[in-house]
XYZ file of N, CA and C in Angstrom:
690
model
N 35.472 152.417 58.831
C 36.769 152.117 59.430
C 37.555 151.156 58.537
N 38.887 151.181 58.693
C 39.748 150.314 57.894
C 39.679 148.883 58.401
N 39.973 147.936 57.518
C 40.014 146.526 57.912
C 41.287 146.256 58.709
N 41.319 145.169 59.519
C 42.560 144.810 60.222
C 43.730 144.648 59.250
N 43.472 144.095 58.059
C 44.536 143.940 57.068
C 45.108 145.306 56.675
N 44.228 146.257 56.403
C 44.688 147.580 55.997
C 45.468 148.272 57.108
N 45.008 148.116 58.344
C 45.723 148.733 59.471
C 47.091 148.094 59.643
N 47.148 146.771 59.568
C 48.435 146.082 59.671
C 49.368 146.504 58.544
N 48.831 146.623 57.350
C 49.659 147.036 56.207
C 50.263 148.421 56.454
N 49.489 149.297 57.034
C 50.007 150.642 57.304
C 51.113 150.605 58.346
N 50.909 149.839 59.422
C 51.945 149.738 60.445
C 53.205 149.069 59.894
N 53.006 148.116 58.987
C 54.132 147.341 58.472
C 54.856 148.028 57.318
N 54.328 149.129 56.848
C 54.956 149.814 55.723
C 56.388 150.226 56.076
N 57.343 149.722 55.323
C 58.752 150.038 55.569
C 59.424 149.182 56.626
N 58.678 148.262 57.228
C 59.237 147.376 58.266
C 59.558 146.015 57.638
N 60.762 145.493 57.845
C 61.143 144.207 57.240
C 60.545 143.016 57.997
N 59.219 142.919 58.018
C 58.535 141.900 58.822
C 58.979 140.486 58.464
N 59.058 140.201 57.161
C 59.384 138.842 56.737
C 60.795 138.463 57.146
N 61.759 139.340 56.912
C 63.140 138.996 57.267
C 63.340 138.982 58.777
N 62.614 139.818 59.504
C 62.689 139.770 60.963
C 62.183 138.428 61.476
N 61.078 137.950 60.900
C 60.539 136.651 61.310
C 61.467 135.526 60.879
N 62.002 135.623 59.674
C 62.890 134.567 59.178
C 64.176 134.469 59.976
N 64.553 135.565 60.658
C 65.778 135.526 61.461
C 65.627 134.607 62.666
N 64.376 134.197 62.960
C 64.129 133.258 64.050
C 64.044 131.815 63.554
N 64.412 131.589 62.278
C 64.365 130.224 61.780
C 65.337 129.368 62.586
N 65.103 128.057 62.653
C 65.870 127.196 63.551
C 67.381 127.390 63.472
N 67.975 127.658 64.625
C 69.424 127.700 64.804
C 70.110 128.770 63.970
N 69.428 129.878 63.717
C 70.047 130.986 63.008
C 69.580 132.278 63.664
N 70.031 132.475 64.903
C 69.594 133.611 65.686
C 70.659 133.919 66.737
N 70.542 135.022 67.487
C 71.577 135.365 68.457
C 71.938 134.241 69.419
N 70.955 133.446 69.822
C 71.248 132.372 70.776
C 71.999 131.216 70.130
N 72.080 131.227 68.799
C 72.805 130.159 68.113
C 72.078 128.841 68.204
N 72.798 127.762 67.942
C 72.182 126.452 67.949
C 72.433 125.664 69.207
N 73.055 126.274 70.202
C 73.359 125.573 71.439
C 72.158 125.624 72.382
N 71.641 124.485 72.793
C 70.473 124.474 73.685
C 70.673 125.274 74.972
N 71.851 125.191 75.571
C 72.081 125.946 76.805
C 71.987 127.446 76.556
N 72.442 127.881 75.383
C 72.383 129.302 75.046
C 70.958 129.744 74.767
N 70.201 128.900 74.072
C 68.809 129.244 73.798
C 68.016 129.351 75.084
N 68.209 128.407 75.978
C 67.495 128.445 77.250
C 67.906 129.663 78.065
N 69.184 130.016 78.033
C 69.653 131.196 78.757
C 69.040 132.466 78.205
N 68.912 132.556 76.878
C 68.322 133.733 76.246
C 66.882 133.911 76.688
N 66.119 132.814 76.718
C 64.725 132.889 77.163
C 64.648 133.200 78.653
N 65.529 132.612 79.438
C 65.539 132.854 80.885
C 65.834 134.313 81.194
N 66.736 134.904 80.431
C 67.114 136.298 80.670
C 65.939 137.242 80.491
N 64.930 136.815 79.737
C 63.774 137.669 79.468
C 62.601 137.383 80.393
N 62.780 136.530 81.404
C 61.646 136.165 82.263
C 61.185 137.295 83.169
N 61.996 138.352 83.289
C 61.573 139.486 84.111
C 60.916 140.576 83.272
N 60.648 140.248 81.996
C 59.988 141.213 81.131
C 60.938 142.094 80.365
N 62.236 141.984 80.640
C 63.211 142.785 79.925
C 63.573 142.170 78.590
N 64.538 142.763 77.940
C 64.991 142.268 76.649
C 66.257 141.458 76.826
N 66.242 140.254 76.267
C 67.441 139.440 76.292
C 68.460 140.037 75.334
N 69.730 139.887 75.645
C 70.769 140.412 74.788
C 71.667 139.294 74.311
N 72.418 139.597 73.240
C 73.349 138.614 72.706
C 74.390 138.236 73.759
N 74.715 139.163 74.672
C 75.766 138.913 75.658
C 75.442 137.742 76.566
N 74.166 137.466 76.812
C 73.797 136.334 77.658
C 74.243 135.030 77.014
N 73.931 134.851 75.728
C 74.344 133.644 75.015
C 75.857 133.561 74.939
N 76.503 134.708 74.718
C 77.968 134.711 74.640
C 78.586 134.309 75.980
N 77.995 134.777 77.090
C 78.521 134.428 78.405
C 78.379 132.945 78.680
N 77.258 132.355 78.251
C 77.083 130.908 78.398
C 78.160 130.166 77.625
N 78.439 130.625 76.414
C 79.485 129.995 75.600
C 80.819 130.039 76.332
N 81.155 131.202 76.874
C 82.454 131.380 77.513
C 82.532 130.692 78.870
N 81.446 130.786 79.639
C 81.466 130.294 81.023
C 81.265 128.784 81.115
N 80.427 128.238 80.264
C 80.111 126.815 80.327
C 80.757 126.004 79.204
N 80.397 126.317 77.988
C 80.735 125.443 76.867
C 82.225 125.421 76.538
N 82.870 126.594 76.525
C 84.285 126.630 76.183
C 85.149 125.973 77.253
N 84.723 126.035 78.491
C 85.480 125.383 79.565
C 85.247 123.880 79.588
N 84.149 123.451 78.975
C 83.859 122.028 78.901
C 83.391 121.410 80.197
N 83.004 122.251 81.165
C 82.594 121.741 82.470
C 81.077 121.525 82.545
N 80.340 122.367 81.864
C 78.880 122.275 81.833
C 78.468 122.349 80.369
N 78.073 121.221 79.803
C 77.787 121.187 78.361
C 76.409 120.602 78.032
N 75.630 120.282 79.039
C 74.322 119.653 78.790
C 73.305 120.135 79.809
N 72.025 119.897 79.503
C 70.971 120.215 80.462
C 71.182 119.437 81.761
N 71.634 118.204 81.645
C 71.868 117.389 82.830
C 72.945 118.009 83.710
N 74.046 118.464 83.104
C 75.110 119.131 83.867
C 74.566 120.376 84.556
N 73.781 121.128 83.829
C 73.235 122.376 84.360
C 72.302 122.109 85.533
N 71.489 121.077 85.409
C 70.525 120.748 86.458
C 71.215 120.364 87.760
N 72.452 119.885 87.678
C 73.187 119.451 88.868
C 73.900 120.581 89.600
N 73.907 121.791 89.013
C 74.621 122.898 89.633
C 73.881 123.427 90.855
N 74.639 123.878 91.835
C 74.061 124.582 92.977
C 73.728 126.009 92.538
N 72.672 126.581 93.085
C 72.229 127.894 92.631
C 73.224 129.002 92.940
N 74.122 128.776 93.903
C 75.120 129.800 94.207
C 76.424 129.568 93.449
N 76.412 128.643 92.505
C 77.603 128.382 91.698
C 78.030 129.674 91.005
N 79.298 130.022 91.123
C 79.765 131.304 90.592
C 79.599 131.399 89.069
N 79.601 130.252 88.398
C 79.422 130.277 86.944
C 78.005 130.699 86.576
N 77.025 130.250 87.332
C 75.646 130.691 87.109
C 75.511 132.189 87.366
N 76.157 132.652 88.425
C 76.079 134.061 88.770
C 76.729 134.931 87.701
N 77.764 134.403 87.040
C 78.395 135.140 85.948
C 77.422 135.384 84.806
N 76.527 134.443 84.587
C 75.587 134.540 83.474
C 74.443 135.489 83.799
N 73.853 135.368 84.992
C 72.607 136.084 85.278
C 72.694 137.159 86.363
N 73.561 137.008 87.343
C 73.656 137.972 88.450
C 72.324 138.124 89.177
N 71.501 137.083 89.143
C 70.197 137.136 89.821
C 69.793 135.721 90.195
N 69.548 135.503 91.487
C 69.239 134.155 91.969
C 67.991 133.585 91.312
N 66.964 134.419 91.090
C 65.713 133.918 90.523
C 65.947 133.348 89.130
N 66.718 134.045 88.316
C 66.983 133.564 86.968
C 67.850 132.305 86.994
N 68.793 132.242 87.922
C 69.615 131.030 88.065
C 68.732 129.831 88.356
N 67.754 130.036 89.233
C 66.848 128.939 89.597
C 66.001 128.507 88.403
N 65.417 129.485 87.698
C 64.601 129.164 86.523
C 65.434 128.401 85.499
N 66.636 128.869 85.248
C 67.523 128.248 84.268
C 67.779 126.781 84.607
N 68.113 126.517 85.857
C 68.434 125.148 86.269
C 67.187 124.263 86.317
N 66.071 124.815 86.766
C 64.860 123.992 86.880
C 64.299 123.615 85.510
N 64.326 124.535 84.567
C 63.856 124.197 83.225
C 64.816 123.197 82.586
N 66.107 123.372 82.819
C 67.086 122.420 82.298
C 66.820 121.025 82.844
N 66.437 120.940 84.118
C 66.149 119.630 84.732
C 64.941 118.980 84.047
N 63.918 119.778 83.758
C 62.737 119.254 83.062
C 63.132 118.689 81.703
N 63.923 119.451 80.957
C 64.306 119.036 79.609
C 65.270 117.866 79.630
N 66.122 117.806 80.656
C 67.069 116.694 80.772
C 66.353 115.374 81.004
N 65.164 115.441 81.575
C 64.412 114.223 81.885
C 63.534 113.740 80.728
N 63.580 114.438 79.602
C 62.813 113.993 78.439
C 63.508 112.789 77.791
N 62.789 112.018 76.977
C 63.358 110.776 76.433
C 64.234 110.941 75.202
N 64.284 112.142 74.625
C 65.053 112.312 73.396
C 66.548 112.064 73.623
N 67.239 111.775 72.536
C 68.649 111.380 72.633
C 69.602 112.541 72.880
N 69.209 113.741 72.554
C 70.097 114.893 72.724
C 69.315 116.069 73.290
N 70.055 117.056 73.815
C 69.405 118.255 74.350
C 68.676 119.020 73.249
N 69.281 119.068 72.069
C 68.635 119.768 70.963
C 67.302 119.124 70.617
N 67.290 117.805 70.530
C 66.047 117.092 70.227
C 65.028 117.286 71.341
N 65.495 117.276 72.575
C 64.579 117.457 73.708
C 63.919 118.834 73.664
N 64.727 119.866 73.428
C 64.192 121.225 73.393
C 63.235 121.426 72.221
N 63.632 120.963 71.057
C 62.794 121.159 69.868
C 61.513 120.323 69.939
N 61.608 119.114 70.468
C 60.417 118.280 70.599
C 59.452 118.886 71.602
N 59.988 119.372 72.718
C 59.121 120.044 73.695
C 58.413 121.227 73.047
N 59.165 122.067 72.332
C 58.608 123.275 71.736
C 57.506 122.958 70.737
N 57.701 121.902 69.959
C 56.709 121.524 68.947
C 55.433 120.990 69.588
N 55.569 120.323 70.727
C 54.427 119.698 71.383
C 53.703 120.642 72.344
N 54.389 121.662 72.829
C 53.879 122.498 73.917
C 52.616 123.259 73.515
N 51.708 123.378 74.464
C 50.454 124.109 74.265
C 50.438 125.275 75.245
N 50.626 126.478 74.733
C 50.719 127.642 75.610
C 49.418 127.885 76.367
N 48.286 127.449 75.812
C 47.014 127.667 76.488
C 46.846 126.762 77.710
N 47.763 125.813 77.833
C 47.812 124.972 79.034
C 49.231 125.018 79.623
N 49.858 126.172 79.498
C 51.263 126.283 79.893
C 51.488 125.944 81.360
N 50.505 126.262 82.209
C 50.690 125.996 83.632
C 50.565 124.512 83.973
N 50.122 123.699 82.995
C 50.088 122.248 83.173
C 51.295 121.578 82.509
N 52.112 122.383 81.867
C 53.313 121.896 81.197
C 54.468 121.895 82.206
N 55.346 120.899 82.185
C 56.453 120.867 83.146
C 57.345 122.107 83.077
N 57.523 122.672 81.885
C 58.311 123.902 81.765
C 57.511 125.084 82.295
N 56.262 125.200 81.891
C 55.424 126.295 82.360
C 55.150 126.245 83.851
N 55.285 125.062 84.442
C 55.038 124.887 85.869
C 56.185 125.428 86.722
N 57.327 125.711 86.093
C 58.460 126.276 86.833
C 58.117 127.710 87.225
N 58.216 128.019 88.503
C 57.910 129.360 88.983
C 58.817 130.378 88.299
N 58.209 131.391 87.717
C 58.978 132.402 86.992
C 58.815 132.302 85.491
N 58.278 131.171 85.025
C 58.006 131.002 83.602
C 56.531 131.306 83.350
N 56.266 132.358 82.611
C 54.901 132.718 82.254
C 54.677 132.514 80.772
N 53.512 132.892 80.269
C 53.218 132.699 78.846
C 54.228 133.365 77.921
N 54.744 134.529 78.311
C 55.664 135.247 77.428
C 56.995 134.522 77.292
N 57.609 134.141 78.409
C 58.893 133.438 78.325
C 58.713 132.030 77.777
N 57.578 131.409 78.059
C 57.231 130.100 77.504
C 57.237 130.173 75.978
N 56.597 131.213 75.449
C 56.525 131.389 74.003
C 57.869 131.794 73.411
N 58.630 132.570 74.134
C 59.944 132.994 73.631
C 60.850 131.783 73.435
N 60.836 130.870 74.396
C 61.657 129.668 74.254
C 61.215 128.862 73.045
N 59.919 128.808 72.801
C 59.429 128.103 71.608
C 59.866 128.831 70.338
N 59.795 130.156 70.341
C 60.252 130.932 69.189
C 61.721 130.642 68.865
N 62.533 130.543 69.895
C 63.969 130.339 69.700
C 64.288 128.991 69.057
N 63.339 128.072 69.079
C 63.552 126.787 68.398
C 62.959 126.799 66.996
N 62.432 127.942 66.571
C 61.905 128.060 65.225
C 60.406 127.957 65.093
N 59.670 127.891 66.204
C 58.210 127.803 66.139
C 57.638 129.164 65.716
N 56.748 129.153 64.738
C 56.132 130.378 64.238
C 54.983 130.757 65.159
N 55.293 131.526 66.179
C 54.287 131.920 67.166
C 54.626 133.304 67.687
N 53.841 133.813 68.611
C 54.034 135.161 69.132
C 54.188 135.141 70.637
N 54.715 136.226 71.161
C 54.843 136.416 72.601
C 53.820 137.447 73.060
N 53.009 137.127 74.057
C 52.014 138.096 74.535
C 52.635 139.112 75.495
N 53.447 140.015 74.933
C 54.117 141.009 75.766
C 53.515 142.397 75.547
N 54.105 143.406 76.181
C 53.547 144.762 76.126
C 53.551 145.326 74.709
N 54.594 145.006 73.940
C 54.670 145.525 72.572
C 53.533 144.974 71.721
N 53.246 143.680 71.860
C 52.161 143.078 71.091
C 50.819 143.634 71.550
N 50.638 143.810 72.842
C 49.389 144.382 73.355
C 49.148 145.769 72.764
N 50.213 146.566 72.691
C 50.085 147.914 72.159
C 49.674 147.896 70.694
N 50.321 147.054 69.902
C 49.988 146.963 68.484
C 48.555 146.477 68.291
N 48.179 145.430 69.000
C 46.827 144.891 68.847
C 45.771 145.903 69.295
N 46.077 146.638 70.351
C 45.142 147.660 70.807
C 44.924 148.725 69.745
N 46.002 149.113 69.071
C 45.889 150.116 68.008
C 45.075 149.578 66.834
N 45.312 148.313 66.503
C 44.568 147.695 65.401
C 43.082 147.632 65.743
N 42.777 147.263 66.979
C 41.377 147.194 67.407
C 40.715 148.564 67.329
N 41.417 149.597 67.788
C 40.857 150.947 67.782
C 40.611 151.444 66.357
N 41.573 151.199 65.470
C 41.487 151.770 64.127
C 40.582 150.968 63.196
N 40.394 149.689 63.509
C 39.538 148.862 62.654
C 38.122 148.701 63.217
N 37.981 148.999 64.511
C 36.677 148.860 65.148
C 36.282 147.423 65.433
N 37.237 146.494 65.284
C 36.907 145.091 65.544
C 36.770 144.845 67.035
N 35.819 144.010 67.409
C 35.611 143.667 68.818
C 36.194 142.300 69.149
N 36.821 141.674 68.169
C 37.389 140.342 68.389
C 38.695 140.420 69.170
N 39.454 141.480 68.929
C 40.766 141.623 69.567
C 40.591 141.954 71.044
N 41.271 141.193 71.896
C 41.180 141.341 73.351
C 42.585 141.209 73.933
N 42.981 142.166 74.754
C 44.330 142.147 75.325
C 44.321 142.285 76.846
N 43.217 141.878 77.471
C 43.103 142.056 78.919
C 44.006 141.115 79.705
N 44.428 140.017 79.099
C 45.378 139.115 79.761
C 46.175 138.378 78.678
N 47.347 137.837 79.021
C 48.280 137.325 78.016
C 47.697 136.325 77.029
N 46.940 135.354 77.500
C 46.447 134.330 76.578
C 45.395 134.890 75.628
N 44.635 135.888 76.058
C 43.700 136.538 75.154
C 44.448 137.361 74.102
N 45.550 137.964 74.528
C 46.394 138.692 73.580
C 46.929 137.750 72.515
N 47.400 136.601 72.955
C 47.937 135.622 72.015
C 46.846 135.109 71.075
N 45.675 134.815 71.610
C 44.572 134.338 70.781
C 44.178 135.393 69.752
N 44.228 136.659 70.137
C 43.894 137.738 69.203
C 44.917 137.822 68.082
N 46.174 137.640 68.430
C 47.228 137.633 67.414
C 47.015 136.479 66.441
N 46.655 135.323 66.967
C 46.414 134.166 66.105
C 45.203 134.393 65.205
N 44.176 135.066 65.739
C 43.023 135.408 64.902
C 43.444 136.316 63.752
N 44.291 137.305 64.048
C 44.785 138.193 63.002
C 45.557 137.424 61.939
N 46.341 136.451 62.373
C 47.139 135.680 61.418
C 46.259 134.833 60.501
N 45.085 134.486 60.977
C 44.149 133.695 60.170
C 43.320 134.559 59.233
N 43.161 135.832 59.550
C 42.283 136.708 58.778
C 43.055 137.751 57.970
N 44.394 137.751 58.074
C 45.226 138.653 57.282
C 46.344 137.835 56.641
N 47.233 138.515 55.954
C 48.341 137.826 55.276
C 49.577 137.700 56.155
N 49.495 138.095 57.406
C 50.656 138.095 58.296
C 50.694 136.852 59.182
N 51.873 136.253 59.278
C 52.081 135.117 60.169
C 52.173 135.609 61.609
N 51.917 134.727 62.603
C 52.030 135.160 64.001
C 53.395 135.764 64.333
N 54.456 135.141 63.842
C 55.792 135.645 64.155
C 56.059 136.981 63.470
N 55.484 137.198 62.305
C 55.631 138.488 61.640
C 54.927 139.584 62.433
N 53.761 139.288 62.972
C 53.054 140.265 63.802
C 53.849 140.543 65.071
N 54.398 139.497 65.657
C 55.236 139.625 66.858
C 56.441 140.510 66.589
N 57.131 140.256 65.489
C 58.339 141.014 65.155
C 57.998 142.443 64.747
N 56.852 142.653 64.100
C 56.401 144.005 63.791
C 56.183 144.781 65.079
N 55.525 144.151 66.049
C 55.285 144.802 67.334
C 56.598 145.181 68.002
N 57.564 144.267 67.949
C 58.879 144.566 68.539
C 59.530 145.744 67.830
N 59.524 145.744 66.509
C 60.181 146.780 65.713
C 59.604 148.163 66.004
N 58.295 148.231 66.132
C 57.646 149.519 66.368
C 58.009 150.099 67.729
N 58.336 149.229 68.690
C 58.691 149.687 70.034
C 60.196 149.857 70.209
N 61.003 149.249 69.313
C 62.460 149.218 69.475
C 63.082 150.582 69.200
N 64.196 150.826 69.865
C 64.958 152.043 69.618
C 65.788 151.871 68.350
N 66.348 152.962 67.873
C 67.207 152.901 66.692
C 68.410 151.998 66.946
N 68.950 152.048 68.161
C 70.098 151.195 68.497
C 69.708 149.723 68.487
N 68.531 149.407 69.016
C 68.066 148.013 69.036
C 67.851 147.490 67.620
N 67.310 148.334 66.757
C 67.115 147.919 65.370
C 68.460 147.692 64.684
N 69.407 148.582 64.969
C 70.737 148.447 64.363
C 71.424 147.176 64.833
N 71.260 146.850 66.119
C 71.872 145.624 66.639
C 71.263 144.397 65.979
N 69.945 144.428 65.764
C 69.283 143.297 65.105
C 69.841 143.098 63.708
N 70.052 144.185 62.995
C 70.606 144.102 61.652
C 72.061 143.626 61.673
N 72.808 144.034 62.706
C 74.205 143.631 62.807
C 74.316 142.119 63.061
N 73.402 141.587 63.885
C 73.405 140.167 64.181
C 72.980 139.357 62.969
N 71.987 139.861 62.236
C 71.471 139.156 61.074
C 71.424 140.096 59.880
N 72.450 140.054 59.009
C 72.521 140.972 57.856
C 71.380 140.771 56.849
N 70.623 139.666 56.951
C 69.525 139.458 56.005
C 68.327 140.350 56.313
N 68.308 140.973 57.500
C 67.227 141.903 57.827
C 67.425 143.152 56.992
N 66.441 143.475 56.201
C 66.563 144.574 55.238
C 66.646 145.931 55.927
């Protein structure tokens, strides 16, 4: 059987893994550098769907451009039926997650929202996510927890269906028994094992998994947002 490296190389052939991963470098992504937009992008994906650029754009238009809600503290003070929140998400559950995570981050000691978000992301341990104040918010699971960390530039992966599918294929074709995808944290640990035993970074494996599952339109949109993607 082929090695995990050889299987990954075959899947990655023709896929711009490095530039896809680099597009998540700090403050150079669809969510931009605005903390409220980054949090909204991660919140939009808490139901397992794909976040879109329009979510970040709506936050810009609804909150930031009006100058009424410009910080995590402002966001935390909103009522869940506030029409501005509904404009962004159109779903009460996401409105609640958005405001509750903002409240957690607003209570951190850093001087700015950007510092609070980035410091949290750097310190956060996904393997204890349910003991983390952000992970403790109902509706935030390992996948959205990791996505928010990715949006701040952390080189990590999301244990979602696309990653499970890729890892399952690698396990089947390489015959390795180390890879396990029975639950999210095992999926993530398997991805990290691959990153240690191959030449691929966790975020490159994550982005490869996304690319293999993405439609032609989704790939085109990614390239339109970030022209550096080959």
